[in-house]
Tab-separated table of C-alpha atoms (C1' of nucleotides) in Angstrom:
chain	number	residue	atom	x	y	z
A	1	MET	CA	86.815	158.829	104.678
A	2	ASP	CA	86.639	162.032	105.940
A	3	HIS	CA	88.833	162.970	109.500
A	4	THR	CA	86.063	161.263	111.869
A	5	ASP	CA	86.689	157.743	109.575
A	6	GLN	CA	90.521	158.447	110.199
A	7	GLU	CA	90.011	158.426	113.781
A	8	LEU	CA	87.873	155.427	114.371
A	9	LEU	CA	90.507	153.441	112.644
A	10	ARG	CA	92.520	154.497	114.892
A	11	LEU	CA	91.398	154.710	118.050
A	12	LEU	CA	90.552	150.584	116.781
A	13	SER	CA	93.436	149.519	115.637
A	14	ILE	CA	94.221	150.400	118.608
A	15	ASP	CA	92.134	148.555	119.900
A	16	ALA	CA	89.214	146.705	118.024
A	17	ARG	CA	86.905	145.848	121.234
A	18	MET	CA	86.817	149.712	122.037
A	19	SER	CA	82.822	149.883	122.575
A	20	LEU	CA	81.048	151.790	120.026
A	21	LYS	CA	79.709	154.078	122.774
A	22	SER	CA	83.920	154.865	123.943
A	23	LEU	CA	84.233	155.846	120.069
A	24	ALA	CA	81.595	157.804	119.888
A	25	ASP	CA	82.854	159.804	123.548
A	26	GLU	CA	86.406	160.391	121.207
A	27	VAL	CA	85.086	161.609	118.403
A	28	GLY	CA	81.902	162.956	119.511
A	29	MET	CA	79.495	162.056	118.373
A	30	SER	CA	76.004	159.324	118.815
A	31	SER	CA	77.493	155.576	118.875
A	32	PRO	CA	74.178	154.682	116.575
A	33	ALA	CA	76.235	157.512	114.311
A	34	ILE	CA	78.802	155.207	114.820
A	35	ALA	CA	77.672	152.109	114.566
A	36	GLU	CA	76.487	153.697	111.046
A	37	ARG	CA	79.914	154.114	109.654
A	38	LEU	CA	81.650	151.694	110.702
A	39	GLN	CA	79.159	149.124	109.098
A	40	LYS	CA	80.201	151.843	106.496
A	41	LEU	CA	83.973	151.176	106.748
A	42	GLN	CA	83.117	147.888	106.365
A	43	GLU	CA	80.808	147.316	103.872
A	44	ASN	CA	83.637	149.393	101.660
A	45	ASP	CA	85.592	146.497	102.851
A	46	VAL	CA	88.102	149.239	104.270
A	47	ILE	CA	87.800	146.808	107.690
A	48	ARG	CA	89.455	143.830	105.975
A	49	ALA	CA	88.456	142.634	109.947
A	50	PHE	CA	88.618	142.816	113.612
A	51	THR	CA	92.041	140.916	114.067
A	52	LEU	CA	94.607	140.577	117.052
A	53	ASP	CA	97.793	141.422	116.856
A	54	LEU	CA	99.329	138.012	118.693
A	55	ASN	CA	103.042	137.276	120.237
A	56	ALA	CA	104.630	134.247	119.018
A	57	GLU	CA	107.550	134.368	121.628
A	58	ALA	CA	104.874	133.574	123.741
A	59	MET	CA	103.710	130.512	121.933
A	60	GLY	CA	107.189	128.682	121.627
A	61	TYR	CA	107.656	130.563	117.579
A	62	PRO	CA	111.149	132.222	119.353
A	63	MET	CA	111.957	132.580	115.687
A	64	VAL	CA	111.333	134.672	112.475
A	65	ALA	CA	112.766	134.378	109.171
A	66	ILE	CA	112.199	136.187	106.020
A	67	VAL	CA	113.267	133.481	102.086
A	68	ARG	CA	113.576	134.542	99.385
A	69	ILE	CA	112.798	132.080	97.232
A	70	ARG	CA	113.983	131.565	92.820
A	71	PRO	CA	111.139	127.869	92.362
A	72	LEU	CA	113.137	125.958	89.401
A	73	PRO	CA	112.693	125.645	86.494
A	74	GLY	CA	108.552	124.856	85.660
A	75	LYS	CA	107.722	124.017	89.192
A	76	LEU	CA	106.734	127.826	89.619
A	77	LEU	CA	102.930	126.551	91.275
A	78	VAL	CA	104.249	123.168	92.675
A	79	VAL	CA	106.533	126.656	95.212
A	80	GLU	CA	103.167	128.856	95.766
A	81	ARG	CA	100.763	125.591	95.824
A	82	LEU	CA	103.772	124.325	98.984
A	83	LEU	CA	104.533	127.450	100.004
A	84	GLN	CA	99.879	127.942	101.128
A	85	GLU	CA	100.537	124.015	102.795
A	86	ILE	CA	103.261	125.101	104.584
A	87	PRO	CA	101.410	126.673	108.044
A	88	GLU	CA	104.781	127.812	109.848
A	89	VAL	CA	104.597	129.909	106.234
A	90	ALA	CA	102.521	133.574	107.773
A	91	GLU	CA	102.647	135.210	105.081
A	92	CYS	CA	104.467	135.049	100.507
A	93	ASP	CA	104.501	137.526	97.519
A	94	ARG	CA	104.672	136.927	94.348
A	95	VAL	CA	106.791	139.543	93.928
A	96	THR	CA	108.765	140.889	90.349
A	97	GLY	CA	112.677	140.381	90.206
A	98	ASP	CA	114.772	137.479	90.704
A	99	ASP	CA	113.184	136.503	93.597
A	100	CYS	CA	110.241	134.863	92.792
A	101	PHE	CA	107.987	134.610	96.064
A	102	VAL	CA	109.567	136.891	99.447
A	103	ALA	CA	107.745	134.413	103.045
A	104	ARG	CA	108.025	135.064	106.389
A	105	VAL	CA	108.234	131.976	107.801
A	106	TYR	CA	107.512	131.876	112.044
A	107	LEU	CA	109.975	128.770	113.971
A	108	ARG	CA	110.783	127.842	116.566
A	109	SER	CA	114.144	126.932	116.369
A	110	ILE	CA	117.255	126.596	113.929
A	111	GLN	CA	116.867	123.167	113.099
A	112	HIS	CA	112.765	123.516	112.263
A	113	LEU	CA	114.227	126.331	109.640
A	114	ASP	CA	115.853	124.011	108.836
A	115	GLU	CA	112.809	120.768	107.898
A	116	VAL	CA	110.727	124.008	107.078
A	117	LEU	CA	113.395	124.368	103.779
A	118	ASN	CA	113.147	121.037	103.567
A	119	ARG	CA	110.380	121.174	102.159
A	120	ILE	CA	110.853	123.258	99.407
A	121	ILE	CA	114.802	122.215	98.968
A	122	ASP	CA	114.346	119.926	95.472
A	123	LYS	CA	111.867	122.780	93.897
A	124	ALA	CA	113.359	125.869	94.549
A	125	GLN	CA	116.183	127.763	95.267
A	126	THR	CA	116.359	129.650	99.054
A	127	SER	CA	118.350	132.983	100.072
A	128	THR	CA	117.561	133.276	104.496
A	129	SER	CA	117.563	135.872	106.636
A	130	ILE	CA	117.198	135.305	110.259
A	131	VAL	CA	115.274	138.107	111.945
A	132	LYS	CA	117.251	139.772	113.934
A	133	SER	CA	115.162	142.559	115.555
A	134	GLN	CA	111.812	144.631	114.781
A	135	VAL	CA	113.187	147.996	112.648
A	136	VAL	CA	108.486	148.538	112.424
A	137	LYS	CA	106.434	146.489	113.817
A	138	ARG	CA	103.787	146.256	111.447
A	139	ARG	CA	101.762	149.536	111.533
A	140	PRO	CA	98.415	150.068	109.183
A	141	ALA	CA	100.773	151.854	106.822
A	142	PRO	CA	99.962	155.715	105.988
A	143	PHE	CA	96.542	155.526	106.754
A	144	VAL	CA	95.828	155.657	109.998
A	145	THR	CA	98.714	157.168	111.116
A	146	GLU	CA	99.989	160.147	109.258
B	1	MET	CA	97.918	127.245	127.041
B	2	ASP	CA	94.954	124.119	126.657
B	3	HIS	CA	93.146	123.701	123.810
B	4	THR	CA	90.207	126.539	124.661
B	5	ASP	CA	92.576	129.399	124.175
B	6	GLN	CA	93.658	128.083	121.515
B	7	GLU	CA	90.406	128.057	120.016
B	8	LEU	CA	89.471	131.361	121.497
B	9	LEU	CA	92.873	132.642	119.169
B	10	ARG	CA	91.070	131.431	116.237
B	11	LEU	CA	88.031	132.540	116.999
B	12	LEU	CA	89.103	136.077	117.890
B	13	SER	CA	91.269	136.389	114.863
B	14	ILE	CA	88.731	136.290	112.726
B	15	ASP	CA	86.437	138.954	113.834
B	16	ALA	CA	87.809	140.514	117.230
B	17	ARG	CA	84.584	142.095	118.728
B	18	MET	CA	83.079	138.773	118.784
B	19	SER	CA	81.021	138.958	122.564
B	20	LEU	CA	81.972	136.981	125.786
B	21	LYS	CA	78.528	135.582	125.092
B	22	SER	CA	79.570	134.493	122.053
B	23	LEU	CA	82.686	133.630	122.523
B	24	ALA	CA	80.971	131.437	125.835
B	25	ASP	CA	78.577	129.633	123.813
B	26	GLU	CA	81.383	128.435	121.309
B	27	VAL	CA	83.540	127.190	123.189
B	28	GLY	CA	80.885	125.499	125.746
B	29	MET	CA	81.865	127.389	128.582
B	30	SER	CA	79.832	130.555	130.705
B	31	SER	CA	80.875	133.640	129.732
B	32	PRO	CA	82.531	135.011	133.610
B	33	ALA	CA	85.093	131.847	131.968
B	34	ILE	CA	85.748	133.343	128.902
B	35	ALA	CA	86.534	137.277	130.086
B	36	GLU	CA	88.622	135.251	133.001
B	37	ARG	CA	90.570	133.959	130.333
B	38	LEU	CA	91.464	136.943	127.582
B	39	GLN	CA	92.261	138.945	130.458
B	40	LYS	CA	95.638	136.785	130.974
B	41	LEU	CA	96.089	135.805	127.854
B	42	GLN	CA	96.016	139.453	127.601
B	43	GLU	CA	98.389	139.991	130.688
B	44	ASN	CA	101.125	136.318	130.038
B	45	ASP	CA	101.698	138.850	126.421
B	46	VAL	CA	99.882	136.455	123.695
B	47	ILE	CA	97.468	138.763	123.192
B	48	ARG	CA	99.469	142.066	122.268
B	49	ALA	CA	96.654	143.406	120.731
B	50	PHE	CA	92.674	143.530	119.306
B	51	THR	CA	93.531	145.453	116.238
B	52	LEU	CA	92.434	145.948	112.143
B	53	ASP	CA	93.608	144.312	109.280
B	54	LEU	CA	93.550	147.594	106.743
B	55	ASN	CA	92.855	147.425	103.371
B	56	ALA	CA	94.859	149.542	101.538
B	57	GLU	CA	93.467	149.587	98.580
B	58	ALA	CA	90.601	151.031	99.087
B	59	MET	CA	92.594	153.384	101.330
B	60	GLY	CA	95.068	154.471	97.846
B	61	TYR	CA	97.273	152.638	98.414
B	62	PRO	CA	97.475	150.263	96.420
B	63	MET	CA	101.196	149.365	95.506
B	64	VAL	CA	103.243	147.184	98.097
B	65	ALA	CA	106.617	147.527	97.815
B	66	ILE	CA	109.586	144.681	100.165
B	67	VAL	CA	113.176	147.139	100.158
B	68	ARG	CA	116.267	145.254	101.044
B	69	ILE	CA	117.584	148.401	102.678
B	70	ARG	CA	122.555	147.334	102.645
B	71	PRO	CA	123.297	151.061	104.456
B	72	LEU	CA	126.834	152.890	103.362
B	73	PRO	CA	129.174	152.514	105.626
B	74	GLY	CA	128.259	153.805	108.860
B	75	LYS	CA	125.249	155.211	107.718
B	76	LEU	CA	124.135	152.746	109.249
B	77	LEU	CA	121.557	154.018	112.091
B	78	VAL	CA	121.023	157.173	110.545
B	79	VAL	CA	118.939	154.933	108.508
B	80	GLU	CA	116.800	153.036	111.087
B	81	ARG	CA	116.237	155.936	112.232
B	82	LEU	CA	114.994	157.296	109.295
B	83	LEU	CA	112.575	154.320	108.209
B	84	GLN	CA	110.672	154.987	111.571
B	85	GLU	CA	110.481	157.871	110.199
B	86	ILE	CA	109.258	156.705	107.110
B	87	PRO	CA	105.105	156.429	107.484
B	88	GLU	CA	104.298	154.622	104.443
B	89	VAL	CA	107.507	152.133	105.438
B	90	ALA	CA	104.547	149.276	107.474
B	91	GLU	CA	107.458	147.283	109.111
B	92	CYS	CA	110.074	147.231	108.948
B	93	ASP	CA	113.149	143.631	110.295
B	94	ARG	CA	116.712	144.377	110.191
B	95	VAL	CA	118.470	140.963	109.411
B	96	THR	CA	121.413	138.952	108.998
B	97	GLY	CA	123.008	138.816	105.860
B	98	ASP	CA	124.368	141.404	103.384
B	99	ASP	CA	121.296	143.185	103.557
B	100	CYS	CA	120.265	144.405	106.638
B	101	PHE	CA	116.831	145.772	106.420
B	102	VAL	CA	113.773	144.242	104.859
B	103	ALA	CA	110.942	146.897	104.212
B	104	ARG	CA	107.411	146.796	103.900
B	105	VAL	CA	106.338	149.864	102.091
B	106	TYR	CA	102.380	150.827	100.745
B	107	LEU	CA	102.195	153.367	98.076
B	108	ARG	CA	100.102	155.492	95.702
B	109	SER	CA	101.806	155.337	92.882
B	110	ILE	CA	105.224	153.899	91.083
B	111	GLN	CA	106.290	157.549	91.434
B	112	HIS	CA	105.299	157.352	94.756
B	113	LEU	CA	108.313	154.890	95.245
B	114	ASP	CA	110.453	157.002	94.048
B	115	GLU	CA	109.370	159.826	96.848
B	116	VAL	CA	110.219	157.981	99.171
B	117	LEU	CA	113.381	155.531	97.393
B	118	ASN	CA	114.830	159.457	97.585
B	119	ARG	CA	114.954	159.947	101.670
B	120	ILE	CA	117.798	156.585	102.079
B	121	ILE	CA	118.897	156.307	98.399
B	122	ASP	CA	122.236	159.183	99.680
B	123	LYS	CA	122.768	156.764	102.674
B	124	ALA	CA	122.100	153.523	101.281
B	125	GLN	CA	122.427	151.110	98.263
B	126	THR	CA	118.299	149.657	98.118
B	127	SER	CA	116.833	146.173	96.110
B	128	THR	CA	113.053	147.090	95.537
B	129	SER	CA	110.165	143.961	94.657
B	130	ILE	CA	107.612	145.355	93.803
B	131	VAL	CA	104.554	142.993	94.808
B	132	LYS	CA	102.228	141.080	92.561
B	133	SER	CA	99.631	138.702	94.780
B	134	GLN	CA	100.235	137.380	98.214
B	135	VAL	CA	100.687	134.024	98.189
B	136	VAL	CA	99.829	133.531	101.841
B	137	LYS	CA	97.356	136.364	103.253
B	138	ARG	CA	99.251	137.237	106.736
B	139	ARG	CA	98.111	134.715	108.752
B	140	PRO	CA	98.468	133.929	113.017
B	141	ALA	CA	101.696	131.308	112.338
B	142	PRO	CA	101.449	128.179	113.073
B	143	PHE	CA	99.568	127.906	116.585
B	144	VAL	CA	96.322	129.609	115.666
B	145	THR	CA	95.971	127.326	112.282
B	146	GLU	CA	96.790	124.592	113.611
C	1	DG	C1'	89.115	127.540	137.795
C	2	DG	C1'	84.932	126.202	137.080
C	3	DT	C1'	79.346	128.092	137.439
C	4	DG	C1'	74.462	130.782	137.512
C	5	DA	C1'	72.440	134.795	139.516
C	6	DA	C1'	71.551	140.081	139.825
C	7	DA	C1'	73.586	144.330	138.687
C	8	DA	C1'	75.735	147.486	136.054
C	9	DA	C1'	76.774	148.817	131.232
C	10	DA	C1'	75.948	148.342	126.347
C	11	DA	C1'	74.808	147.733	122.308
C	12	DA	C1'	70.918	147.655	118.799
C	13	DT	C1'	65.411	149.508	116.928
C	14	DT	C1'	62.373	153.793	117.733
C	15	DT	C1'	61.285	157.511	117.613
C	16	DT	C1'	62.290	162.109	116.573
C	17	DC	C1'	64.516	167.397	114.919
D	1	DG	C1'	72.410	163.025	108.856
D	2	DA	C1'	72.395	162.611	113.896
D	3	DA	C1'	70.531	162.674	118.461
D	4	DA	C1'	67.480	161.231	122.462
D	5	DA	C1'	64.783	157.238	124.641
D	6	DT	C1'	63.443	153.168	125.395
D	7	DT	C1'	64.623	147.359	125.237
D	8	DT	C1'	66.634	143.670	123.721
D	9	DT	C1'	71.866	142.597	124.671
D	10	DT	C1'	76.122	141.847	127.174
D	11	DT	C1'	79.398	141.522	130.362
D	12	DT	C1'	80.745	142.608	135.136
D	13	DT	C1'	80.033	141.253	140.275
D	14	DC	C1'	80.189	138.076	143.483
D	15	DA	C1'	78.822	133.925	145.893
D	16	DC	C1'	79.161	128.938	145.650
D	17	DC	C1'	81.225	124.674	144.490
DNA sequence: GGTGAAAAAAAATTTTC
DNA sequence: GAAAATTTTTTTTCACC
């Protein structure tokens, strides 16, 4: 992981479909060299995947909620499995502290929020925050931007 | 946004570098047709970007914390700007409720957590949860998986 | 909105330093 | 470990339905 690798990651996180040639030109190397570096970055599990940044709103999901979930006694595993099955849950972490889970949920409306929460309401206490704006839009953490 | 578009989004969210030809073969169309559809999906801001899924751990950031932040009276804007400047903050949302912000922070160690929190400690109350495991790994929400 | 074929561009392979 | 040249593959363009 030298400076060139970091630069490749920076460029690809802006446009993952950049051609090897464009990447090569940007960092001042040859295409085969870039191809080999990308392969190594994937083999070393630095690059997990080339993926999409999708606009949820443009697809009919204008609301995002952050839900903290505290399962009732004995319900932890059931709740965990349930969260994995709910497609609106775009991300969920098991965390330390009183709230066991923090989930990021994509929604069509406030009514939709109710529908989703109803699926866990009898197995956990929940605390919901509606996202009003994105202060920091998801970015690939220090290692790429620094 | 027909079924073919949805299928393209599904395929590209697994591998954003798939060639037009491969995509064409998968959905049973010609390459030019796929090229045009991808262009439209970008123009309509459905696809925001082709990007990377990076492994923070492989790059020396083995810890993730979810921090709820409640700025002290009059400090909201200062805190917001500060959060945007901290590179460890990979994502931050302004939310409803008592906690104004929820941030996702990538860290090298527990000591590193202290360093980051010290930058806002005199301007806000914070509540930190350490991520123990990912119950649902970030996925592109209902519209792609359903 | 789509196809199919040709031209242009890019990627992978091999050879070379 | 990287560059250059060749072959293969992909992307783009264009005429057409």
